[in-house]
mmCIF file of C-alpha atoms and ligand atoms in Angstrom:
data_model
loop_
_atom_site.group_PDB
_atom_site.id
_atom_site.type_symbol
_atom_site.label_atom_id
_atom_site.label_comp_id
_atom_site.label_asym_id
_atom_site.label_seq_id
_atom_site.Cartn_x
_atom_site.Cartn_y
_atom_site.Cartn_z
ATOM 1 C CA MET A 806 91.724 90.780 56.601
ATOM 2 C CA GLY A 807 91.846 91.089 60.378
ATOM 3 C CA ALA A 808 94.162 89.353 62.789
ATOM 4 C CA ALA A 809 94.183 85.554 62.700
ATOM 5 C CA PRO A 810 92.286 83.990 65.592
ATOM 6 C CA ALA A 811 93.992 81.851 68.213
ATOM 7 C CA VAL A 812 92.454 79.892 71.069
ATOM 8 C CA VAL A 813 94.199 80.565 74.388
ATOM 9 C CA LEU A 814 93.556 78.374 77.426
ATOM 10 C CA LEU A 815 93.063 80.762 80.338
ATOM 11 C CA SER A 816 92.861 79.542 83.925
ATOM 12 C CA GLY A 817 93.171 82.859 85.724
ATOM 13 C CA GLY A 818 96.631 81.990 87.004
ATOM 14 C CA LEU A 819 99.761 83.912 86.175
ATOM 15 C CA ASP A 820 101.093 81.478 83.558
ATOM 16 C CA SER A 821 98.025 81.573 81.331
ATOM 17 C CA ALA A 822 97.678 85.360 81.740
ATOM 18 C CA THR A 823 101.249 85.677 80.450
ATOM 19 C CA VAL A 824 100.459 83.386 77.523
ATOM 20 C CA LEU A 825 97.414 85.475 76.611
ATOM 21 C CA ALA A 826 99.661 88.563 76.514
ATOM 22 C CA ILE A 827 102.214 86.704 74.364
ATOM 23 C CA ALA A 828 99.537 85.585 71.875
ATOM 24 C CA ARG A 829 98.284 89.141 71.612
ATOM 25 C CA GLU A 830 101.851 90.421 71.170
ATOM 26 C CA GLU A 831 102.274 87.930 68.297
ATOM 27 C CA GLY A 832 99.327 89.577 66.567
ATOM 28 C CA PHE A 833 96.554 87.032 67.139
ATOM 29 C CA ALA A 834 92.932 87.873 67.843
ATOM 30 C CA THR A 835 92.768 85.949 71.106
ATOM 31 C CA HIS A 836 89.834 83.690 71.929
ATOM 32 C CA ALA A 837 90.228 82.847 75.596
ATOM 33 C CA LEU A 838 88.842 79.540 76.850
ATOM 34 C CA SER A 839 88.239 78.810 80.541
ATOM 35 C CA PHE A 840 86.570 75.923 82.332
ATOM 36 C CA ASP A 841 84.188 75.890 85.217
ATOM 37 C CA TYR A 842 85.177 72.313 86.009
ATOM 38 C CA GLY A 843 84.079 72.018 89.588
ATOM 39 C CA GLN A 844 87.317 73.357 91.048
ATOM 40 C CA ARG A 845 86.931 73.833 94.774
ATOM 41 C CA HIS A 846 87.063 77.596 94.567
ATOM 42 C CA ASP A 847 85.771 79.810 91.770
ATOM 43 C CA ARG A 848 88.149 82.637 92.527
ATOM 44 C CA GLU A 849 90.341 81.710 89.575
ATOM 45 C CA LEU A 850 87.393 81.982 87.174
ATOM 46 C CA ASP A 851 86.754 85.543 88.313
ATOM 47 C CA SER A 852 90.419 86.193 87.646
ATOM 48 C CA ALA A 853 90.150 84.630 84.191
ATOM 49 C CA ARG A 854 87.266 86.959 83.320
ATOM 50 C CA ARG A 855 89.165 90.035 84.490
ATOM 51 C CA VAL A 856 92.389 88.991 82.747
ATOM 52 C CA ALA A 857 90.556 88.304 79.466
ATOM 53 C CA GLN A 858 89.002 91.762 79.584
ATOM 54 C CA ALA A 859 92.203 93.542 80.622
ATOM 55 C CA LEU A 860 94.228 91.905 77.843
ATOM 56 C CA GLY A 861 91.636 92.600 75.160
ATOM 57 C CA ALA A 862 90.507 89.072 74.316
ATOM 58 C CA ALA A 863 88.231 89.097 71.271
ATOM 59 C CA ARG A 864 86.054 86.546 73.070
ATOM 60 C CA HIS A 865 86.061 84.701 76.361
ATOM 61 C CA LEU A 866 84.222 81.395 76.553
ATOM 62 C CA VAL A 867 83.683 79.660 79.900
ATOM 63 C CA LEU A 868 82.663 76.021 79.464
ATOM 64 C CA ARG A 869 81.078 73.997 82.227
ATOM 65 C CA LEU A 870 82.558 70.547 82.798
ATOM 66 C CA ASP A 871 81.818 68.605 85.943
ATOM 67 C CA LEU A 872 85.189 67.078 86.760
ATOM 68 C CA ARG A 873 84.125 67.014 90.412
ATOM 69 C CA ALA A 874 81.874 64.093 89.493
ATOM 70 C CA ILE A 875 85.069 62.249 88.518
ATOM 71 C CA GLY A 876 87.120 63.574 91.454
ATOM 72 C CA GLY A 877 90.527 62.089 92.132
ATOM 73 C CA SER A 878 92.284 65.383 92.824
ATOM 74 C CA ALA A 879 92.765 67.716 95.752
ATOM 75 C CA LEU A 880 91.384 70.425 93.449
ATOM 76 C CA THR A 881 88.098 68.634 92.740
ATOM 77 C CA ALA A 882 87.482 66.448 95.797
ATOM 78 C CA ASP A 883 87.768 66.751 99.558
ATOM 79 C CA ILE A 884 91.432 65.822 99.669
ATOM 80 C CA PRO A 885 93.770 68.134 101.632
ATOM 81 C CA VAL A 886 96.000 70.448 99.571
ATOM 82 C CA PRO A 887 99.683 69.963 100.558
ATOM 83 C CA GLN A 888 101.124 72.914 102.461
ATOM 84 C CA GLY A 889 104.615 74.148 103.217
ATOM 85 C CA ARG A 890 106.483 71.797 100.868
ATOM 86 C CA THR A 891 109.957 72.547 99.571
ATOM 87 C CA VAL A 892 110.501 72.936 95.822
ATOM 88 C CA GLU A 893 112.504 69.691 95.940
ATOM 89 C CA ALA A 894 109.579 67.845 97.527
ATOM 90 C CA MET A 895 107.225 69.293 94.892
ATOM 91 C CA GLY A 896 109.425 67.904 92.121
ATOM 92 C CA ALA A 897 109.665 64.428 93.666
ATOM 93 C CA GLY A 898 106.406 62.960 92.362
ATOM 94 C CA ILE A 899 103.000 63.694 90.929
ATOM 95 C CA PRO A 900 101.128 65.714 93.569
ATOM 96 C CA VAL A 901 97.512 65.201 94.693
ATOM 97 C CA THR A 902 96.663 68.517 93.045
ATOM 98 C CA TYR A 903 97.076 66.750 89.698
ATOM 99 C CA VAL A 904 93.639 66.658 88.041
ATOM 100 C CA PRO A 905 93.245 63.427 86.038
ATOM 101 C CA ALA A 906 93.849 64.101 82.327
ATOM 102 C CA ARG A 907 93.039 67.786 82.765
ATOM 103 C CA ASN A 908 95.177 69.206 79.976
ATOM 104 C CA THR A 909 94.025 66.488 77.565
ATOM 105 C CA ILE A 910 90.414 67.403 78.404
ATOM 106 C CA PHE A 911 91.074 71.142 78.095
ATOM 107 C CA LEU A 912 93.057 70.869 74.855
ATOM 108 C CA SER A 913 90.341 68.667 73.313
ATOM 109 C CA HIS A 914 87.815 71.447 73.846
ATOM 110 C CA ALA A 915 90.275 74.045 72.574
ATOM 111 C CA MET A 916 90.784 71.917 69.454
ATOM 112 C CA ALA A 917 87.031 71.734 68.839
ATOM 113 C CA TRP A 918 86.620 75.486 69.177
ATOM 114 C CA ALA A 919 89.658 76.100 66.968
ATOM 115 C CA GLU A 920 88.119 73.937 64.254
ATOM 116 C CA VAL A 921 84.894 75.955 64.327
ATOM 117 C CA LEU A 922 86.844 79.232 64.308
ATOM 118 C CA GLU A 923 88.928 77.868 61.397
ATOM 119 C CA CYS A 924 91.999 78.707 63.366
ATOM 120 C CA GLN A 925 95.151 76.654 63.604
ATOM 121 C CA ASP A 926 96.818 78.085 66.667
ATOM 122 C CA ILE A 927 96.192 77.044 70.261
ATOM 123 C CA PHE A 928 98.147 78.527 73.164
ATOM 124 C CA ILE A 929 98.628 76.815 76.515
ATOM 125 C CA GLY A 930 100.612 77.956 79.550
ATOM 126 C CA VAL A 931 102.230 74.678 80.528
ATOM 127 C CA ASN A 932 105.594 74.938 82.181
ATOM 128 C CA ALA A 933 107.899 71.975 82.667
ATOM 129 C CA LEU A 934 110.701 73.694 84.550
ATOM 130 C CA ASP A 935 109.300 75.127 87.729
ATOM 131 C CA TYR A 936 106.633 72.480 88.045
ATOM 132 C CA SER A 937 107.801 69.158 86.757
ATOM 133 C CA GLY A 938 105.229 67.073 88.627
ATOM 134 C CA TYR A 939 102.380 66.995 86.102
ATOM 135 C CA PRO A 940 102.718 64.536 83.205
ATOM 136 C CA ASP A 941 100.506 66.670 80.954
ATOM 137 C CA CYS A 942 102.824 69.681 81.293
ATOM 138 C CA ARG A 943 105.676 68.086 79.354
ATOM 139 C CA LEU A 944 106.821 68.951 75.829
ATOM 140 C CA GLU A 945 106.342 65.311 74.730
ATOM 141 C CA PHE A 946 102.689 65.565 75.711
ATOM 142 C CA ILE A 947 102.198 68.820 73.786
ATOM 143 C CA GLU A 948 103.860 67.378 70.667
ATOM 144 C CA ALA A 949 101.772 64.216 70.878
ATOM 145 C CA PHE A 950 98.574 66.244 71.253
ATOM 146 C CA GLU A 951 99.471 68.333 68.220
ATOM 147 C CA ARG A 952 99.829 65.146 66.155
ATOM 148 C CA LEU A 953 96.512 63.919 67.539
ATOM 149 C CA GLY A 954 94.824 67.190 66.627
ATOM 150 C CA ASN A 955 95.872 66.917 63.021
ATOM 151 C CA LEU A 956 94.531 63.353 62.818
ATOM 152 C CA ALA A 957 91.355 63.954 64.755
ATOM 153 C CA THR A 958 89.706 66.885 63.027
ATOM 154 C CA ARG A 959 88.008 67.412 59.682
ATOM 155 C CA ALA A 960 90.051 70.572 59.247
ATOM 156 C CA GLY A 961 93.262 68.576 59.753
ATOM 157 C CA VAL A 962 92.342 65.662 57.475
ATOM 158 C CA GLU A 963 91.113 67.914 54.680
ATOM 159 C CA GLY A 964 94.360 69.842 54.980
ATOM 160 C CA ARG A 965 92.625 73.160 55.424
ATOM 161 C CA THR A 966 94.510 73.914 58.593
ATOM 162 C CA ARG A 967 97.633 72.629 60.289
ATOM 163 C CA LEU A 968 97.033 72.714 64.003
ATOM 164 C CA GLN A 969 99.859 74.119 66.068
ATOM 165 C CA ILE A 970 99.999 74.005 69.857
ATOM 166 C CA HIS A 971 102.065 76.876 71.249
ATOM 167 C CA ALA A 972 103.557 76.377 74.701
ATOM 168 C CA PRO A 973 105.731 79.492 74.984
ATOM 169 C CA LEU A 974 106.458 79.024 78.704
ATOM 170 C CA ILE A 975 107.528 75.403 78.566
ATOM 171 C CA ARG A 976 111.209 76.051 79.200
ATOM 172 C CA LEU A 977 110.933 79.203 81.320
ATOM 173 C CA THR A 978 111.333 79.511 85.069
ATOM 174 C CA LYS A 979 108.545 81.148 87.030
ATOM 175 C CA ALA A 980 110.742 84.238 87.426
ATOM 176 C CA GLU A 981 111.296 84.417 83.657
ATOM 177 C CA ILE A 982 107.560 84.046 83.057
ATOM 178 C CA ILE A 983 106.789 86.910 85.450
ATOM 179 C CA ALA A 984 109.477 89.147 83.912
ATOM 180 C CA ARG A 985 108.131 88.432 80.417
ATOM 181 C CA GLY A 986 104.542 89.172 81.424
ATOM 182 C CA ALA A 987 105.497 92.324 83.306
ATOM 183 C CA ALA A 988 107.268 93.575 80.176
ATOM 184 C CA LEU A 989 104.091 92.900 78.182
ATOM 185 C CA GLY A 990 101.970 94.840 80.677
ATOM 186 C CA VAL A 991 100.224 91.934 82.417
ATOM 187 C CA ASP A 992 98.569 93.101 85.624
ATOM 188 C CA TYR A 993 99.390 90.175 87.916
ATOM 189 C CA GLY A 994 97.123 91.738 90.518
ATOM 190 C CA LEU A 995 94.230 90.311 88.459
ATOM 191 C CA THR A 996 95.564 86.756 88.547
ATOM 192 C CA TRP A 997 94.990 84.062 91.149
ATOM 193 C CA SER A 998 97.218 81.085 91.926
ATOM 194 C CA CYS A 999 96.303 79.766 95.388
ATOM 195 C CA TYR A 1000 94.854 76.244 95.624
ATOM 196 C CA ALA A 1001 93.466 76.822 99.106
ATOM 197 C CA PRO A 1002 92.248 80.397 99.681
ATOM 198 C CA ARG A 1003 91.506 81.237 103.311
ATOM 199 C CA PRO A 1004 88.013 82.118 104.552
ATOM 200 C CA ASP A 1005 89.115 85.780 104.723
ATOM 201 C CA GLY A 1006 89.844 85.679 101.001
ATOM 202 C CA LEU A 1007 93.624 85.840 101.234
ATOM 203 C CA ALA A 1008 95.869 83.439 99.332
ATOM 204 C CA CYS A 1009 97.133 80.821 101.817
ATOM 205 C CA GLY A 1010 100.828 81.471 101.123
ATOM 206 C CA ARG A 1011 101.664 77.807 101.827
ATOM 207 C CA CYS A 1012 100.301 75.612 99.021
ATOM 208 C CA ASP A 1013 102.644 74.545 96.187
ATOM 209 C CA SER A 1014 101.147 77.142 93.871
ATOM 210 C CA CYS A 1015 101.536 80.016 96.362
ATOM 211 C CA LEU A 1016 105.118 78.977 97.170
ATOM 212 C CA LEU A 1017 106.154 78.745 93.502
ATOM 213 C CA ARG A 1018 104.512 82.081 92.796
ATOM 214 C CA ALA A 1019 106.314 83.736 95.726
ATOM 215 C CA LYS A 1020 109.631 82.227 94.630
ATOM 216 C CA GLY A 1021 109.045 83.502 91.089
ATOM 217 C CA PHE A 1022 108.347 87.076 92.154
ATOM 218 C CA ARG A 1023 111.301 87.014 94.539
ATOM 219 C CA GLU A 1024 113.680 85.793 91.822
ATOM 220 C CA ALA A 1025 112.268 88.269 89.309
ATOM 221 C CA GLY A 1026 112.908 91.068 91.821
ATOM 222 C CA LEU A 1027 109.265 92.149 91.687
ATOM 223 C CA ARG A 1028 106.560 92.533 94.302
ATOM 224 C CA ASP A 1029 103.489 90.320 94.002
ATOM 225 C CA PRO A 1030 100.488 92.652 93.894
ATOM 226 C CA VAL A 1031 98.237 89.858 95.258
ATOM 227 C CA PRO A 1032 98.504 89.774 99.058
ATOM 228 C CA SER A 1033 98.827 86.424 100.788
ATOM 229 C CA ALA A 1034 98.636 85.251 104.381
ATOM 230 C CA PRO A 1035 101.805 85.940 106.396
HETATM 231 ZN ZN1 LIG B 545 97.897 78.917 98.455
#
């Protein structure tokens, strides 16, 4: 018998790239799942494709979902992305970059694919420490979704599989995530974090995601291979 399959949500950012490497390290045949959801820039999908290939995903599925038709987020509608905020300000509320119910939507698709693959392990790169603003990045949410998954599927009800949602980054700082991934050979030069890339293609260096990424590399004592605007 070959390696057990696992579904790994892969955005193209550094957290999910690290999670893909962790799932592979744990011996799973990784089935990466990305979404073309109408995000304002498709740069991160290119990154997801390159990361999936570099980390030897058994398969990489990109599903189309038009969340832009729903809108309600700076990532899917013409709402300005906040720039130059302090980490304290980022932690003070739910930011406009929150995409309504995104992780519930993504995990639901992961659960469906897992059922077809007859696999019981789903990996997601949520992180509650260095980004506390999103309600669907909390451990309580992950635990609740795991219970839902075991109620909601034929595989769960028939007892053939016991769905488990792995969130290996949930209690790590960004610096710890980067150190872990670097040790596992993740090429962070393939990843993309910026919410608002500039017309010249550089990361903006000022959105929440760029600032947290920069802080993480700085604290990990590593150089970010992805250049950003000065
Ligand atoms: Zn940025």
